């Protein structure tokens, strides 16, 4: 199945459907990423604070999938501000790669430090250690602060997202700045038993979770569901066989106004 991707400032493009690894550690992380790559995912999201970069890297190496086919994201914890190079070097060693495709500031550092961290992100990107750089859990005002100070706008902002958090103005605010919106916790923010979702799911002979993922993709919002279950990992990836209508998209959007 083909998952569409969004262009970033530097190649490769970012697949709209990725696999998240938050709260999955040890052998469970290794097995989950192997299952995800076997299922067809080509976008894997991790972070220094997840404590699973080594397992993710081993799964990528053992998968048989070429490195240049896999989009890898990791993140710098805010408490590592001032230790950007050492943190990224450690991530690259753990992942077993020369560069990550996307490196994010995981949360805004303490007040007044974000710009200095971002300057180091730009420098390390220019040194070839990260192909693209961005942020996570930043507000638009905080993104503007980085752009104003450095002339460099984050390529991506990874934020908590789902139908009940739909905000067309927020999404457009990112896009007008050239920032890709990436959503995490798509199911934690969603009542998968909501009658709107279950009704649409029944119409397409799929489950509500896939309706939520398809909704993200059709809005061109990157989404990164996670699971330890091989069956659920495969089911979540199976969203290419149906398309939501304009009316269905609008009905799901309306969940954000309840």
One Martini backbone bead per residue (centre of mass of N, CA, C, O) as a GRO file, in nm:
protein
  258
    1UNK     BB    1   0.098   0.034   0.019
    2UNK     BB    2   0.037   0.379  -0.033
    3UNK     BB    3   0.189   0.654   0.130
    4UNK     BB    4   0.177   0.963   0.164
    5UNK     BB    5   0.387   1.261   0.122
    6UNK     BB    6   0.581   1.527   0.259
    7UNK     BB    7   0.758   1.789   0.198
    8UNK     BB    8   1.078   1.901   0.278
    9UNK     BB    9   1.355   2.084   0.268
   10UNK     BB   10   1.463   1.788   0.289
   11UNK     BB   11   1.542   1.498   0.208
   12UNK     BB   12   1.292   1.324   0.271
   13UNK     BB   13   0.986   1.257   0.268
   14UNK     BB   14   0.691   1.258   0.479
   15UNK     BB   15   0.504   1.034   0.600
   16UNK     BB   16   0.170   1.047   0.710
   17UNK     BB   17   0.232   0.751   0.813
   18UNK     BB   18   0.333   0.636   1.128
   19UNK     BB   19   0.545   0.503   1.397
   20UNK     BB   20   0.508   0.480   1.732
   21UNK     BB   21   0.722   0.447   2.063
   22UNK     BB   22   0.585   0.526   2.305
   23UNK     BB   23   0.622   0.316   2.585
   24UNK     BB   24   0.836   0.136   2.423
   25UNK     BB   25   1.045  -0.132   2.534
   26UNK     BB   26   1.278  -0.318   2.441
   27UNK     BB   27   1.169  -0.594   2.286
   28UNK     BB   28   0.899  -0.459   2.218
   29UNK     BB   29   1.023  -0.244   2.034
   30UNK     BB   30   1.158  -0.424   1.833
   31UNK     BB   31   0.905  -0.585   1.745
   32UNK     BB   32   0.726  -0.346   1.660
   33UNK     BB   33   0.912  -0.237   1.435
   34UNK     BB   34   0.922  -0.492   1.272
   35UNK     BB   35   0.619  -0.505   1.219
   36UNK     BB   36   0.594  -0.231   1.083
   37UNK     BB   37   0.789  -0.285   0.846
   38UNK     BB   38   0.641  -0.538   0.745
   39UNK     BB   39   0.364  -0.377   0.692
   40UNK     BB   40   0.502  -0.076   0.556
   41UNK     BB   41   0.636   0.108   0.719
   42UNK     BB   42   0.846   0.436   0.668
   43UNK     BB   43   0.789   0.559   0.971
   44UNK     BB   44   0.987   0.646   1.259
   45UNK     BB   45   0.923   0.722   1.609
   46UNK     BB   46   1.139   0.886   1.842
   47UNK     BB   47   1.337   0.926   2.158
   48UNK     BB   48   1.539   0.982   2.407
   49UNK     BB   49   1.312   0.951   2.641
   50UNK     BB   50   1.219   0.652   2.553
   51UNK     BB   51   1.461   0.434   2.560
   52UNK     BB   52   1.468   0.297   2.224
   53UNK     BB   53   1.686   0.346   2.002
   54UNK     BB   54   1.839   0.077   1.986
   55UNK     BB   55   1.592  -0.096   1.906
   56UNK     BB   56   1.520   0.058   1.656
   57UNK     BB   57   1.793   0.024   1.510
   58UNK     BB   58   1.789  -0.288   1.507
   59UNK     BB   59   1.527  -0.319   1.348
   60UNK     BB   60   1.620  -0.173   1.096
   61UNK     BB   61   1.871  -0.354   1.038
   62UNK     BB   62   1.690  -0.637   1.040
   63UNK     BB   63   1.457  -0.586   0.814
   64UNK     BB   64   1.574  -0.530   0.502
   65UNK     BB   65   1.542  -0.231   0.487
   66UNK     BB   66   1.633   0.039   0.349
   67UNK     BB   67   1.738   0.325   0.485
   68UNK     BB   68   1.627   0.519   0.243
   69UNK     BB   69   1.314   0.416   0.319
   70UNK     BB   70   1.352   0.544   0.615
   71UNK     BB   71   1.187   0.750   0.842
   72UNK     BB   72   1.367   0.926   1.103
   73UNK     BB   73   1.278   1.015   1.439
   74UNK     BB   74   1.400   1.248   1.685
   75UNK     BB   75   1.466   1.378   2.031
   76UNK     BB   76   1.511   1.658   2.247
   77UNK     BB   77   1.538   1.717   2.560
   78UNK     BB   78   1.515   2.000   2.750
   79UNK     BB   79   1.749   1.912   2.961
   80UNK     BB   80   1.965   1.916   2.700
   81UNK     BB   81   2.031   2.191   2.705
   82UNK     BB   82   2.368   2.237   2.579
   83UNK     BB   83   2.369   1.906   2.459
   84UNK     BB   84   2.323   1.853   2.152
   85UNK     BB   85   2.561   1.695   2.029
   86UNK     BB   86   2.572   1.462   2.234
   87UNK     BB   87   2.280   1.368   2.189
   88UNK     BB   88   2.291   1.312   1.886
   89UNK     BB   89   2.527   1.118   1.887
   90UNK     BB   90   2.380   0.907   2.064
   91UNK     BB   91   2.145   0.858   1.871
   92UNK     BB   92   2.310   0.760   1.627
   93UNK     BB   93   2.439   0.520   1.764
   94UNK     BB   94   2.179   0.374   1.848
   95UNK     BB   95   2.054   0.374   1.548
   96UNK     BB   96   2.282   0.338   1.320
   97UNK     BB   97   2.334   0.636   1.201
   98UNK     BB   98   2.436   0.934   1.034
   99UNK     BB   99   2.127   1.033   1.009
  100UNK     BB  100   1.846   1.209   1.052
  101UNK     BB  101   1.544   1.320   0.913
  102UNK     BB  102   1.442   1.410   1.214
  103UNK     BB  103   1.476   1.684   1.453
  104UNK     BB  104   1.352   1.749   1.783
  105UNK     BB  105   1.210   1.958   2.007
  106UNK     BB  106   1.020   1.823   2.245
  107UNK     BB  107   1.033   2.080   2.432
  108UNK     BB  108   1.028   2.366   2.567
  109UNK     BB  109   1.246   2.530   2.708
  110UNK     BB  110   1.335   2.727   2.918
  111UNK     BB  111   1.317   3.039   2.941
  112UNK     BB  112   1.533   3.167   2.678
  113UNK     BB  113   1.655   2.880   2.531
  114UNK     BB  114   1.541   2.811   2.248
  115UNK     BB  115   1.726   2.969   2.056
  116UNK     BB  116   1.992   2.827   2.127
  117UNK     BB  117   1.900   2.549   2.046
  118UNK     BB  118   1.824   2.619   1.752
  119UNK     BB  119   2.106   2.700   1.661
  120UNK     BB  120   2.217   2.409   1.697
  121UNK     BB  121   2.031   2.273   1.500
  122UNK     BB  122   2.128   2.421   1.252
  123UNK     BB  123   2.427   2.337   1.273
  124UNK     BB  124   2.375   2.023   1.265
  125UNK     BB  125   2.239   2.022   0.997
  126UNK     BB  126   2.478   2.154   0.839
  127UNK     BB  127   2.665   1.897   0.930
  128UNK     BB  128   2.467   1.629   0.861
  129UNK     BB  129   2.291   1.497   1.121
  130UNK     BB  130   2.033   1.648   1.000
  131UNK     BB  131   1.800   1.701   0.756
  132UNK     BB  132   1.578   1.787   0.968
  133UNK     BB  133   1.402   2.044   1.159
  134UNK     BB  134   1.223   2.080   1.480
  135UNK     BB  135   0.921   2.054   1.675
  136UNK     BB  136   0.753   2.013   2.005
  137UNK     BB  137   0.502   2.166   2.173
  138UNK     BB  138   0.453   2.430   2.012
  139UNK     BB  139   0.378   2.744   1.960
  140UNK     BB  140   0.345   2.992   1.734
  141UNK     BB  141   0.504   3.201   1.901
  142UNK     BB  142   0.757   3.017   1.934
  143UNK     BB  143   0.817   2.988   1.636
  144UNK     BB  144   0.850   3.290   1.574
  145UNK     BB  145   1.094   3.330   1.757
  146UNK     BB  146   1.289   3.154   1.595
  147UNK     BB  147   1.264   3.295   1.323
  148UNK     BB  148   1.346   3.583   1.414
  149UNK     BB  149   1.634   3.498   1.533
  150UNK     BB  150   1.736   3.301   1.259
  151UNK     BB  151   1.558   3.247   0.982
  152UNK     BB  152   1.445   2.965   1.099
  153UNK     BB  153   1.202   2.727   1.028
  154UNK     BB  154   1.031   2.486   1.126
  155UNK     BB  155   0.924   2.198   0.960
  156UNK     BB  156   0.801   2.087   1.240
  157UNK     BB  157   0.502   2.013   1.448
  158UNK     BB  158   0.457   1.816   1.732
  159UNK     BB  159   0.122   1.730   1.831
  160UNK     BB  160  -0.157   1.707   1.986
  161UNK     BB  161  -0.405   1.495   1.812
  162UNK     BB  162  -0.747   1.519   1.682
  163UNK     BB  163  -1.074   1.556   1.627
  164UNK     BB  164  -1.128   1.713   1.911
  165UNK     BB  165  -0.869   1.916   1.810
  166UNK     BB  166  -0.984   2.061   1.586
  167UNK     BB  167  -0.809   2.345   1.410
  168UNK     BB  168  -0.803   2.532   1.139
  169UNK     BB  169  -0.633   2.776   1.232
  170UNK     BB  170  -0.387   2.619   1.334
  171UNK     BB  171  -0.317   2.475   1.073
  172UNK     BB  172  -0.291   2.733   0.900
  173UNK     BB  173  -0.070   2.866   1.071
  174UNK     BB  174   0.142   2.661   0.990
  175UNK     BB  175   0.122   2.669   0.677
  176UNK     BB  176   0.189   2.977   0.647
  177UNK     BB  177   0.491   2.897   0.769
  178UNK     BB  178   0.582   2.600   0.664
  179UNK     BB  179   0.444   2.393   0.873
  180UNK     BB  180   0.424   2.079   0.977
  181UNK     BB  181   0.173   1.871   1.094
  182UNK     BB  182   0.204   1.657   1.386
  183UNK     BB  183   0.032   1.380   1.528
  184UNK     BB  184  -0.040   1.271   1.854
  185UNK     BB  185  -0.255   1.071   2.009
  186UNK     BB  186  -0.522   0.991   1.832
  187UNK     BB  187  -0.680   0.802   2.055
  188UNK     BB  188  -0.662   0.958   2.330
  189UNK     BB  189  -0.841   1.206   2.188
  190UNK     BB  190  -1.056   0.966   2.128
  191UNK     BB  191  -1.385   0.844   2.068
  192UNK     BB  192  -1.434   0.535   1.916
  193UNK     BB  193  -1.764   0.533   2.000
  194UNK     BB  194  -1.855   0.737   1.830
  195UNK     BB  195  -2.116   0.770   1.609
  196UNK     BB  196  -1.966   0.907   1.381
  197UNK     BB  197  -1.736   0.698   1.352
  198UNK     BB  198  -1.900   0.431   1.339
  199UNK     BB  199  -2.069   0.507   1.092
  200UNK     BB  200  -1.834   0.546   0.895
  201UNK     BB  201  -1.706   0.271   0.935
  202UNK     BB  202  -1.945   0.103   0.835
  203UNK     BB  203  -1.954   0.226   0.543
  204UNK     BB  204  -1.633   0.105   0.501
  205UNK     BB  205  -1.553  -0.154   0.656
  206UNK     BB  206  -1.428  -0.038   0.928
  207UNK     BB  207  -1.265   0.111   1.176
  208UNK     BB  208  -1.236   0.391   1.372
  209UNK     BB  209  -0.930   0.416   1.367
  210UNK     BB  210  -0.906   0.439   1.054
  211UNK     BB  211  -1.069   0.693   1.029
  212UNK     BB  212  -0.876   0.874   1.187
  213UNK     BB  213  -0.628   0.829   1.004
  214UNK     BB  214  -0.759   0.919   0.738
  215UNK     BB  215  -0.824   1.205   0.831
  216UNK     BB  216  -0.537   1.300   0.859
  217UNK     BB  217  -0.435   1.241   0.571
  218UNK     BB  218  -0.652   1.424   0.425
  219UNK     BB  219  -0.528   1.680   0.594
  220UNK     BB  220  -0.214   1.660   0.608
  221UNK     BB  221  -0.163   1.504   0.885
  222UNK     BB  222   0.055   1.369   1.067
  223UNK     BB  223   0.063   1.021   1.188
  224UNK     BB  224   0.149   0.818   1.512
  225UNK     BB  225   0.077   0.533   1.581
  226UNK     BB  226   0.053   0.282   1.845
  227UNK     BB  227   0.183  -0.061   1.905
  228UNK     BB  228   0.233  -0.414   2.008
  229UNK     BB  229   0.042  -0.526   1.795
  230UNK     BB  230   0.051  -0.680   1.502
  231UNK     BB  231  -0.245  -0.657   1.416
  232UNK     BB  232  -0.278  -0.350   1.473
  233UNK     BB  233  -0.050  -0.247   1.301
  234UNK     BB  234  -0.172  -0.352   1.034
  235UNK     BB  235  -0.448  -0.217   1.048
  236UNK     BB  236  -0.351   0.080   1.065
  237UNK     BB  237  -0.215   0.064   0.771
  238UNK     BB  238  -0.513   0.000   0.644
  239UNK     BB  239  -0.601   0.304   0.452
  240UNK     BB  240  -0.614   0.272   0.115
  241UNK     BB  241  -0.924   0.142   0.056
  242UNK     BB  242  -1.028   0.435   0.142
  243UNK     BB  243  -1.256   0.730   0.134
  244UNK     BB  244  -1.344   1.029   0.246
  245UNK     BB  245  -1.580   1.241   0.244
  246UNK     BB  246  -1.666   1.562   0.278
  247UNK     BB  247  -1.889   1.503   0.486
  248UNK     BB  248  -1.719   1.326   0.673
  249UNK     BB  249  -1.500   1.528   0.739
  250UNK     BB  250  -1.693   1.742   0.863
  251UNK     BB  251  -1.806   1.562   1.090
  252UNK     BB  252  -1.531   1.525   1.228
  253UNK     BB  253  -1.456   1.818   1.270
  254UNK     BB  254  -1.706   1.876   1.464
  255UNK     BB  255  -1.581   1.742   1.721
  256UNK     BB  256  -1.415   2.016   1.788
  257UNK     BB  257  -1.714   2.175   1.872
  258UNK     BB  258  -1.838   2.026   2.138
   0.00000   0.00000   0.00000
